[in-house]
Coordinates of C-alpha atoms in Angstrom, one line a residue:
X1 CA -7.0 21.7 -10.6
X2 CA -9.8 20.5 -8.4
X3 CA -13.3 21.5 -9.1
X4 CA -16.0 21.8 -6.4
X5 CA -17.8 18.8 -7.8
X6 CA -15.0 16.4 -7.1
X7 CA -14.9 14.0 -4.2
X8 CA -12.6 14.5 -1.2
X9 CA -9.3 12.7 -1.7
X10 CA -8.4 10.4 1.2
X11 CA -4.6 10.3 1.7
X12 CA -3.7 7.6 4.2
X13 CA -0.4 8.0 6.1
X14 CA -0.8 5.1 8.6
X15 CA 2.3 3.4 7.2
X16 CA 4.4 6.6 7.4
X17 CA 3.2 9.0 10.1
X18 CA 1.2 6.4 11.9
X19 CA 4.2 4.1 12.3
X20 CA 5.9 6.9 14.1
X21 CA 3.7 6.2 17.1
X22 CA 6.0 4.8 19.9
X23 CA 5.9 1.0 19.7
X24 CA 4.1 0.9 16.4
X25 CA 7.0 -0.3 14.3
X26 CA 5.9 -2.7 11.5
X27 CA 8.0 -5.2 9.5
X28 CA 7.7 -5.2 5.7
X29 CA 5.2 -8.1 5.5
X30 CA 2.9 -6.3 8.1
X31 CA 3.1 -3.1 6.1
X32 CA 2.2 -4.9 2.9
X33 CA -0.8 -6.6 4.7
X34 CA -2.1 -3.2 5.8
X35 CA -1.5 -1.6 2.4
X36 CA -3.6 -4.3 0.8
X37 CA -6.4 -3.6 3.2
X38 CA -6.1 0.1 2.6
X39 CA -6.6 -0.6 -1.1
X40 CA -9.8 -2.6 -0.3
X41 CA -10.9 0.3 1.9
X42 CA -10.7 2.5 -1.1
X43 CA -8.1 5.1 0.0
X44 CA -6.9 7.3 -2.9
X45 CA -3.3 7.7 -1.9
X46 CA -1.1 5.5 0.4
X47 CA 1.9 7.2 1.8
X48 CA 3.9 3.9 2.1
X49 CA 6.9 5.3 4.0
X50 CA 10.0 7.5 4.0
X51 CA 12.2 5.6 1.5
X52 CA 15.4 7.4 2.3
X53 CA 15.4 6.6 6.0
X54 CA 16.5 3.0 5.9
X55 CA 16.9 0.0 3.5
X56 CA 13.9 -1.5 5.2
X57 CA 11.7 1.5 4.5
X58 CA 12.9 1.6 0.9
X59 CA 12.0 -2.1 0.4
X60 CA 8.6 -1.6 2.0
X61 CA 7.7 1.3 -0.2
X62 CA 9.0 -0.6 -3.3
X63 CA 7.1 -3.8 -2.5
X64 CA 3.9 -1.9 -1.8
X65 CA 4.3 0.0 -5.1
X66 CA 4.8 -3.3 -7.0
X67 CA 2.0 -5.2 -5.2
X68 CA -0.7 -2.7 -4.4
X69 CA 0.1 0.1 -6.8
X70 CA -1.7 -1.4 -9.8
X71 CA -3.5 0.6 -12.5
X72 CA -6.8 0.4 -10.7
X73 CA -5.2 0.7 -7.2
X74 CA -4.3 3.7 -5.1
X75 CA -1.5 6.2 -5.8
X76 CA 1.7 5.1 -3.9
X77 CA 3.6 7.9 -2.3
X78 CA 7.0 8.2 -0.6
X79 CA 8.0 11.1 1.7
X80 CA 11.2 12.9 1.0
X81 CA 13.0 15.9 2.5
X82 CA 13.8 18.7 0.1
X83 CA 17.1 17.1 -0.7
X84 CA 18.2 15.5 -3.9
X85 CA 19.3 12.2 -2.4
X86 CA 16.0 11.9 -0.6
X87 CA 14.0 12.7 -3.7
X88 CA 16.0 10.4 -5.9
X89 CA 15.6 7.5 -3.5
X90 CA 11.8 8.1 -3.2
X91 CA 11.5 8.1 -7.0
X92 CA 13.3 4.8 -7.2
X93 CA 11.1 3.3 -4.5
X94 CA 7.8 4.2 -6.1
X95 CA 9.0 3.3 -9.6
X96 CA 7.1 -0.1 -9.8
X97 CA 3.7 1.7 -9.1
X98 CA 1.4 2.5 -12.0
X99 CA 0.7 5.8 -10.2
X100 CA 3.5 7.1 -8.0
X101 CA 3.9 10.3 -6.0
X102 CA 6.8 12.1 -4.4
X103 CA 5.9 14.1 -1.3
X104 CA 8.7 16.5 -0.4
X105 CA 8.7 19.0 2.5
X106 CA 10.5 22.0 3.9
X107 CA 9.8 24.0 7.0
X108 CA 8.4 27.6 6.5
X109 CA 7.7 28.9 10.1
X110 CA 10.2 31.5 11.4
X111 CA 10.9 29.3 14.5
X112 CA 11.9 26.3 12.3
X113 CA 13.9 28.6 10.0
X114 CA 15.8 30.1 12.9
X115 CA 16.4 27.1 15.1
X116 CA 16.2 24.0 12.9
X117 CA 17.1 24.9 9.3
X118 CA 19.2 28.0 10.1
X119 CA 18.2 29.5 6.8
X120 CA 16.7 32.7 5.5
X121 CA 13.3 33.0 3.9
X122 CA 15.0 33.6 0.5
X123 CA 17.1 30.5 0.8
X124 CA 14.0 28.4 1.7
X125 CA 12.1 29.8 -1.3
X126 CA 15.0 28.9 -3.6
X127 CA 15.4 25.4 -2.2
X128 CA 11.7 24.6 -2.3
X129 CA 11.4 25.7 -5.9
X130 CA 14.5 23.8 -7.0
X131 CA 13.6 20.5 -5.2
X132 CA 10.1 20.4 -6.6
X133 CA 11.4 20.9 -10.1
X134 CA 13.9 18.1 -9.4
X135 CA 11.2 15.8 -8.2
X136 CA 9.2 16.7 -11.3
X137 CA 11.9 15.2 -13.4
X138 CA 10.9 11.7 -12.0
X139 CA 7.1 11.9 -11.9
X140 CA 4.3 14.3 -12.7
X141 CA 2.6 13.8 -9.4
X142 CA 4.4 16.0 -6.9
X143 CA 3.2 17.1 -3.4
X144 CA 4.9 19.8 -1.4
X145 CA 4.4 20.5 2.3
X146 CA 5.5 23.7 4.0
X147 CA 6.2 22.1 7.4
X148 CA 4.7 24.0 10.4
X149 CA 2.4 25.9 8.0
X150 CA 0.0 26.6 10.9
X151 CA 2.7 28.8 12.6
X152 CA 4.1 30.3 9.4
X153 CA 3.7 33.9 8.3
X154 CA 0.8 33.7 5.8
X155 CA 2.3 36.2 3.4
X156 CA 5.5 34.1 3.2
X157 CA 3.5 30.9 3.0
X158 CA 1.7 32.3 -0.1
X159 CA 5.0 33.1 -1.7
X160 CA 6.3 29.5 -1.1
X161 CA 3.1 27.9 -2.4
X162 CA 3.1 30.1 -5.6
X163 CA 6.7 29.2 -6.3
X164 CA 6.4 25.4 -5.8
X165 CA 3.2 25.3 -7.9
X166 CA 5.0 27.1 -10.7
X167 CA 7.8 24.6 -10.4
X168 CA 5.4 21.7 -10.8
X169 CA 3.7 20.8 -7.5
X170 CA 0.3 19.3 -8.2
X171 CA -0.7 19.1 -4.5
X172 CA 0.1 21.6 -1.8
X173 CA -0.3 20.2 1.7
X174 CA -0.9 22.5 4.6
X175 CA 0.3 20.8 7.8
X176 CA -0.6 21.7 11.4
X177 CA 2.6 20.0 12.4
X178 CA 2.3 20.6 16.1
X179 CA -1.5 20.4 16.6
X180 CA -1.6 24.1 17.6
X181 CA -4.3 25.6 15.3
X182 CA -8.0 25.8 16.0
X183 CA -10.8 25.1 13.5
X184 CA -11.7 28.8 12.7
X185 CA -8.0 29.6 12.3
X186 CA -7.5 26.6 10.0
X187 CA -10.5 27.5 7.9
X188 CA -9.2 31.1 7.6
X189 CA -5.7 29.8 6.6
X190 CA -7.1 27.7 3.8
X191 CA -9.4 30.5 2.6
X192 CA -6.4 32.9 2.6
X193 CA -4.4 30.5 0.4
X194 CA -7.3 30.2 -2.0
X195 CA -7.7 34.0 -2.1
X196 CA -4.0 35.0 -2.3
X197 CA -2.0 32.3 -4.2
X198 CA -2.5 33.3 -7.8
X199 CA -2.0 29.9 -9.4
X200 CA -3.7 27.8 -6.7
X201 CA -6.2 26.6 -9.4
X202 CA -3.4 24.5 -10.7
X203 CA -3.0 22.4 -7.5
X204 CA -5.1 20.5 -5.0
X205 CA -5.1 21.9 -1.4
X206 CA -4.4 19.2 1.1
X207 CA -4.4 19.3 4.9
X208 CA -2.4 17.3 7.5
X209 CA -2.8 17.8 11.2
X210 CA -2.0 16.4 14.6
X211 CA -4.4 15.9 17.5
X212 CA -2.5 17.5 20.4
X213 CA -5.5 19.6 21.4
X214 CA -8.1 17.1 20.2
X215 CA -9.0 19.3 17.3
X216 CA -7.6 17.5 14.2
X217 CA -10.8 16.2 12.8
X218 CA -12.7 19.5 13.5
X219 CA -9.8 21.4 11.8
X220 CA -10.0 19.2 8.7
X221 CA -13.8 19.6 8.3
X222 CA -13.5 23.3 8.6
X223 CA -10.7 23.2 5.9
X224 CA -13.1 21.2 3.6
X225 CA -15.6 24.0 3.9
X226 CA -13.0 26.5 2.8
X227 CA -11.6 24.6 -0.2
X228 CA -9.3 21.7 1.0
X229 CA -9.9 18.7 -1.2
X230 CA -7.4 16.2 0.2
X231 CA -7.3 14.9 3.8
X232 CA -4.2 13.3 5.2
X233 CA -5.1 10.9 8.0
X234 CA -4.4 7.6 9.7
X235 CA -6.4 4.5 10.8
X236 CA -7.4 4.9 14.4
X237 CA -5.8 8.3 14.4
X238 CA -2.4 6.8 15.3
X239 CA 0.8 8.9 14.8
X240 CA 3.3 11.2 16.5
X241 CA 2.5 12.3 20.0
X242 CA -1.3 12.5 20.3
X243 CA -1.7 11.2 16.8
X244 CA -3.3 12.3 13.5
X245 CA -6.7 13.1 12.3
X246 CA -8.6 9.7 12.3
X247 CA -9.6 8.5 8.9
X248 CA -12.7 6.7 10.2
X249 CA -14.0 9.8 12.0
X250 CA -13.4 12.1 8.9
X251 CA -15.0 9.7 6.5
X252 CA -18.1 9.0 8.6
X253 CA -18.5 12.7 9.5
X254 CA -18.6 13.4 5.7
X255 CA -20.9 10.4 5.1
X256 CA -23.4 11.0 7.9
X257 CA -23.5 14.8 7.4
X258 CA -23.2 14.8 3.6
X259 CA -26.3 17.0 3.2
X260 CA -24.5 19.6 5.3
X261 CA -21.2 19.4 3.4
X262 CA -22.7 18.9 -0.1
X263 CA -23.0 22.7 -0.8
X264 CA -19.3 23.3 0.0
X265 CA -18.5 20.9 -2.9
X266 CA -21.0 22.5 -5.3
X267 CA -23.6 19.8 -4.9
X268 CA -27.3 19.8 -4.2
X269 CA -28.1 19.6 -0.5
X270 CA -30.1 16.4 -1.0
X271 CA -27.5 14.6 -3.0
X272 CA -26.9 11.1 -1.7
X273 CA -23.6 10.6 -3.6
X274 CA -20.7 9.8 -1.3
X275 CA -18.2 12.5 -0.6
X276 CA -15.2 10.0 -0.6
X277 CA -14.3 6.8 -2.4
X278 CA -14.1 4.9 0.8
X279 CA -16.0 1.6 1.2
X280 CA -17.2 2.3 4.7
X281 CA -18.0 -1.4 5.4
X282 CA -14.3 -2.0 5.4
X283 CA -13.7 0.5 8.2
X284 CA -14.0 -1.7 11.2
X285 CA -11.9 -4.5 9.7
X286 CA -9.2 -2.1 8.8
X287 CA -9.2 -0.6 12.3
X288 CA -8.9 -4.0 13.9
X289 CA -6.1 -5.0 11.6
X290 CA -4.0 -1.9 12.3
X291 CA -4.7 -2.3 16.0
X292 CA -3.6 -5.9 16.0
X293 CA -0.4 -5.3 14.0
X294 CA 0.8 -2.2 15.8
X295 CA -0.2 -3.4 19.2
X296 CA -2.0 -0.1 19.8
X297 CA -5.4 -0.8 21.4
X298 CA -8.4 1.2 20.4
X299 CA -10.0 2.9 23.5
X300 CA -13.5 1.6 24.2
X301 CA -15.1 5.1 23.8
X302 CA -13.3 5.9 20.5
X303 CA -15.6 7.4 18.0
X304 CA -16.8 5.0 15.2
X305 CA -14.6 2.0 15.9
X306 CA -14.5 1.8 19.8
X307 CA -16.2 -1.2 21.4
X308 CA -18.7 1.1 23.1
X309 CA -19.4 3.2 19.9
X310 CA -22.7 1.4 19.4
X311 CA -23.4 0.2 22.9
X312 CA -26.2 1.5 25.1
X313 CA -26.1 1.2 28.9
X314 CA -28.8 3.8 29.9
X315 CA -32.3 2.2 30.2
X316 CA -33.8 5.2 28.4
X317 CA -31.4 4.8 25.5
X318 CA -31.9 1.1 25.3
X319 CA -35.7 1.5 25.2
X320 CA -35.4 4.1 22.5
X321 CA -33.0 2.0 20.4
X322 CA -35.3 -1.1 20.7
X323 CA -38.2 1.0 19.4
X324 CA -36.2 2.7 16.6
X325 CA -32.4 2.9 16.3
X326 CA -32.6 6.5 15.0
X327 CA -33.6 7.6 18.5
X328 CA -30.0 7.4 19.7
X329 CA -27.9 6.2 16.8
X330 CA -26.9 8.6 14.0
X331 CA -25.4 5.8 11.9
X332 CA -25.9 2.0 11.5
X333 CA -23.1 -0.2 12.9
X334 CA -23.4 -2.3 9.7
X335 CA -22.3 0.8 7.7
X336 CA -18.7 0.4 9.0
X337 CA -18.8 -3.4 8.7
X338 CA -19.7 -4.1 12.3
X339 CA -22.3 -6.9 12.2
X340 CA -23.8 -9.0 14.8
X341 CA -21.7 -12.1 15.7
X342 CA -23.0 -14.8 13.3
X343 CA -22.3 -18.4 14.4
X344 CA -21.0 -20.0 11.2
X345 CA -18.5 -22.7 12.1
X346 CA -18.0 -25.5 14.6
X347 CA -15.6 -28.4 15.3
X348 CA -17.2 -30.4 12.4
X349 CA -16.6 -27.7 9.8
X350 CA -14.0 -28.6 7.1
X351 CA -11.1 -26.7 5.5
X352 CA -13.2 -25.5 2.6
X353 CA -15.8 -24.0 4.9
X354 CA -13.1 -22.2 6.8
X355 CA -11.5 -21.0 3.6
X356 CA -14.8 -19.7 2.2
X357 CA -15.7 -17.8 5.4
X358 CA -12.2 -16.3 5.6
X359 CA -12.5 -15.1 2.1
X360 CA -15.9 -13.5 2.9
X361 CA -14.3 -11.7 5.8
X362 CA -11.6 -10.3 3.4
X363 CA -8.6 -12.6 4.2
X364 CA -6.5 -13.6 1.2
X365 CA -4.4 -16.4 2.6
X366 CA -1.7 -18.5 1.0
X367 CA -2.1 -22.3 1.2
X368 CA 0.5 -22.4 4.0
X369 CA -1.2 -19.6 6.0
X370 CA -4.6 -21.3 5.5
X371 CA -3.1 -24.6 6.8
X372 CA -1.8 -22.8 9.9
X373 CA -5.1 -21.0 10.5
X374 CA -7.1 -24.2 10.1
X375 CA -4.9 -26.0 12.7
X376 CA -5.6 -23.2 15.2
X377 CA -9.3 -23.3 14.3
X378 CA -9.6 -27.0 15.1
X379 CA -7.7 -26.6 18.3
X380 CA -10.1 -23.8 19.5
X381 CA -13.2 -25.6 18.1
X382 CA -12.4 -28.5 20.4
X383 CA -12.6 -26.2 23.4
X384 CA -15.2 -23.7 22.2
X385 CA -18.5 -25.0 20.9
X386 CA -19.4 -22.1 18.6
X387 CA -16.9 -20.1 16.5
X388 CA -18.0 -16.6 15.6
X389 CA -16.6 -14.3 12.9
X390 CA -14.7 -12.3 15.5
X391 CA -13.2 -15.5 16.9
X392 CA -12.0 -16.5 13.5
X393 CA -10.6 -13.1 12.8
X394 CA -8.6 -13.2 16.1
X395 CA -7.3 -16.6 15.4
X396 CA -6.1 -15.8 11.9
X397 CA -4.4 -12.5 13.0
X398 CA -2.8 -14.4 15.8
X399 CA -1.5 -17.2 13.6
X400 CA -0.3 -15.4 10.5
X401 CA 0.6 -11.9 11.6
X402 CA 3.2 -12.5 14.3
X403 CA 6.9 -11.7 14.8
X404 CA 9.4 -14.3 13.5
X405 CA 9.8 -17.3 15.8
X406 CA 13.3 -16.6 17.0
X407 CA 12.3 -18.0 20.3
X408 CA 9.3 -20.4 20.3
X409 CA 7.2 -21.1 23.3
X410 CA 7.0 -24.9 23.8
X411 CA 5.5 -25.2 27.3
X412 CA 4.0 -22.9 30.0
X413 CA 2.7 -24.2 33.3
X414 CA 1.7 -22.2 36.4
X415 CA 0.8 -23.0 40.0
X416 CA -1.1 -20.3 42.0
X417 CA -3.8 -19.9 44.6
X418 CA -4.9 -17.8 47.6
X419 CA -2.3 -19.4 49.9
X420 CA 0.4 -20.2 47.4
X421 CA 3.3 -18.4 45.8
X422 CA 2.6 -18.0 42.1
X423 CA 5.1 -20.2 40.3
X424 CA 5.6 -20.6 36.5
X425 CA 7.7 -23.1 34.5
X426 CA 8.4 -22.3 30.8
X427 CA 10.2 -24.1 28.1
X428 CA 11.4 -22.2 25.0
X429 CA 13.2 -23.3 21.9
X430 CA 16.0 -20.8 21.1
X431 CA 17.0 -19.7 17.6
X432 CA 19.6 -22.4 17.6
X433 CA 17.0 -25.1 18.1
X434 CA 17.9 -25.8 21.7
X435 CA 15.1 -26.4 24.3
X436 CA 15.7 -24.3 27.5
X437 CA 13.6 -24.6 30.7
X438 CA 13.4 -22.3 33.7
X439 CA 11.1 -21.4 36.5
X440 CA 10.3 -18.3 38.6
X441 CA 8.1 -17.0 41.4
X442 CA 6.1 -13.8 40.9
X443 CA 3.5 -11.6 42.4
X444 CA 0.9 -13.3 40.2
X445 CA 0.9 -16.1 37.5
X446 CA 1.6 -13.7 34.6
X447 CA 4.4 -12.0 36.5
X448 CA 5.9 -15.4 37.2
X449 CA 5.7 -16.4 33.6
X450 CA 7.4 -13.2 32.4
X451 CA 10.2 -13.6 35.0
X452 CA 10.8 -17.2 33.9
X453 CA 10.8 -16.2 30.2
X454 CA 13.3 -13.4 30.9
X455 CA 15.6 -15.8 32.6
X456 CA 15.6 -17.9 29.4
X457 CA 15.8 -15.1 26.8
X458 CA 18.1 -12.9 28.9
X459 CA 17.4 -9.6 27.0
X460 CA 17.0 -6.5 29.2
X461 CA 13.6 -4.9 28.8
X462 CA 10.9 -3.1 30.8
X463 CA 7.2 -4.1 30.6
X464 CA 5.2 -0.8 30.2
X465 CA 1.8 -2.1 29.2
X466 CA -0.3 -5.3 29.6
X467 CA -3.8 -5.5 28.4
X468 CA -6.4 -8.3 28.1
X469 CA -9.6 -8.0 26.1
X470 CA -12.3 -10.5 25.4
X471 CA -13.0 -11.1 21.7
X472 CA -16.6 -12.2 22.4
X473 CA -18.9 -12.7 25.4
X474 CA -19.2 -15.9 27.4
X475 CA -17.1 -18.0 29.7
X476 CA -15.4 -19.7 26.8
X477 CA -14.5 -16.4 25.0
X478 CA -11.1 -16.0 23.3
X479 CA -8.9 -13.5 25.1
X480 CA -6.6 -11.2 23.3
X481 CA -3.5 -10.1 25.2
X482 CA -1.5 -7.1 24.0
X483 CA 1.8 -6.0 25.7
X484 CA 4.4 -3.4 25.1
X485 CA 8.1 -3.6 26.1
X486 CA 10.6 -0.8 26.2
X487 CA 14.4 -1.2 25.5
X488 CA 16.5 1.9 25.6
X489 CA 14.3 4.5 23.7
X490 CA 12.4 1.9 21.6
X491 CA 9.1 0.2 22.2
X492 CA 8.2 -3.3 21.0
X493 CA 4.7 -4.7 21.0
X494 CA 3.3 -8.3 21.0
X495 CA -0.1 -9.8 21.0
X496 CA -1.7 -13.2 21.1
X497 CA -5.2 -14.7 21.2
X498 CA -6.2 -17.9 23.1
X499 CA -9.1 -19.3 25.1
X500 CA -6.5 -19.6 27.9
X501 CA -5.3 -16.1 28.8
X502 CA -2.3 -17.5 30.6
X503 CA -1.0 -19.1 27.4
X504 CA -2.0 -15.9 25.5
X505 CA 0.0 -13.8 28.0
X506 CA 3.1 -16.0 27.6
X507 CA 2.9 -16.0 23.8
X508 CA 2.3 -12.2 23.5
X509 CA 5.4 -11.6 25.7
X510 CA 7.5 -14.0 23.5
X511 CA 6.2 -12.2 20.4
X512 CA 7.4 -8.8 21.7
X513 CA 10.7 -10.3 22.8
X514 CA 11.2 -11.7 19.3
X515 CA 10.7 -8.3 17.8
X516 CA 13.2 -6.8 20.3
X517 CA 15.7 -9.7 19.8
X518 CA 15.4 -9.4 16.0
X519 CA 16.0 -5.6 16.1
X520 CA 19.1 -6.2 18.2
X521 CA 20.4 -8.8 15.8
X522 CA 19.8 -6.5 12.8
X523 CA 21.7 -3.7 14.6
X524 CA 24.6 -6.0 15.3
X525 CA 24.7 -7.0 11.6
X526 CA 24.7 -3.4 10.5
X527 CA 27.5 -2.6 12.8
X528 CA 29.6 -5.5 11.5
X529 CA 28.9 -4.4 7.9
X530 CA 29.8 -0.8 8.6

C-alpha cells in the first residue's frame, strides 16, 4: 500500500499509551486540549484512547472524534482488544470523525500465549482473522498489532500478519512491547516481514516501542531504513514504565538527517522535502502543554525540548556558537518554536493586546477563559515589570488548565526564619462553600503549608515529588511548582505558577488534592450506582 516516495506517518499515542504513565491521568477537557494541539502539530493519526475501558475514555475519544476529527484533520483512532465488545465500542466512539480507525491487538509471543492468553497458535490465528474482519464491518481503516512481536517466533508472526491483512487490516503494527529489542534486530525483523509476508504490499508497516533500554528512537530509525512507514510515538516520550519513542526526537532526527534517510524512501539524497507532515515549530509548545497537563516534568538534558538542549556552558562552545551556531548546534532552536524571550506586554497593555498575543502563541480561548487569563495577567503585571511570552504561557496554563475547584485556596500565610519554627495558616473553601481555617508547624514553610492543608481536606495521601522551576530568569521570575501525590496505587499531579513560590506551592498541592478528591467522589458514585 505504501510506496517508497510517501512521507513517514506520525501516529501519536500520547492520549492512550502516554496517559498510562503513573500520575499522568488526564480529564476529558485536558485530553481535548492536547488533541487540538496535536492537530496543529500536524500528526497524521491521534490514538485518542481505549474506548472500552471506561465511560470517561469513551467520551474522550468521541469528543475528540467530533471536535478534532474533521475532514482536513488527523485520523482519530481507538484501541480495542481482539474482542467483539471492545471493537464495537471503539467503532461507536470514533463514529463522529471524518476519518476513523480501529486499532485492535492480540499477543503472539509464546510467553504471552502460554501465561496470559492460555491459547494455542491456531486459536490466536483464528481470533485475529475473525476480529479484524469484524472491525472491517465498521470502518475500512483497520490496524492490527501482534502484541510482543519483538519476542514472537518470526515464522508464526508472518502467518498472523498474512491472515489479518487478508481479512482487511490496512496497517500492521510491530510492537516492541517490553523494550527488549536492539536496533539491528528490529531492522532485521521489519526486513523479514517485508520479505516473507506475501501480501505485505497491501498494508503499511508501523512500529511501536518502549524505551526500557533507551533504544526506542534508534530502533524506529532502523525500522524506517527497512521499510516501516508509520511511527507510533508520544510527546516527551511519556508512557508505560520507561516510556515510548519520543515524537520530537524522531521527527527532528528525520528532519536534520533527511539527506541520510532520503534514499531509504526512494528520494534524491539532496531533496529538501520534509519526511513527515509535522510543523516542527509547534514541537516546543506541544511539549510544554503535555508536561503542564500531565505534571510530568521534562528533564533539563532531554534531547530537543529540554531546557539545556540549546544551552552552552563550555567557554570553547560559547565562543564557537557566537562566531557561527553551526560549530556546536546541528539545528536551530527556532525550528522547534523555541524563540528568544520577547518582551511584548506590560501592566498598561489592554485586553485586546493580550488576546492578540495569545492567539499568536496558539491559544484559542473562550471569552470566559480570556477574562480569567487577563485578570491573572494584570495581577502579575503589577508585580513584574516585563511580561515575556513564556510568562504569558505559564499564566494561561495555570489559569485555564487546572483541576476542578472542589477545594479553593482563599488564604495562605507563613512565618519562618533561622531561629523560628516554620508555621503556616491556610484558609480553604470546601465544596459546600464553607470557609475552613487551620494552622500547622513543619520542617519548612512548604511542609507547614501542606500539613495545614491536609488538616482541612483530610484525605490520606503521600507526597512523592515536589519540584520548582523558574519560567524565566531574574529575581521577579514566575516560578512553576509541580507536585505528585500517591493514594493507594494511583498518582495525582498538580501544578501552579506564581511570582510567589509559596503561593504556587500551596495552589499546586490543592490542585492535586482536588484531582484525588474528585476521583474518590466518582468512585463512590459508581459504587452507589452499581
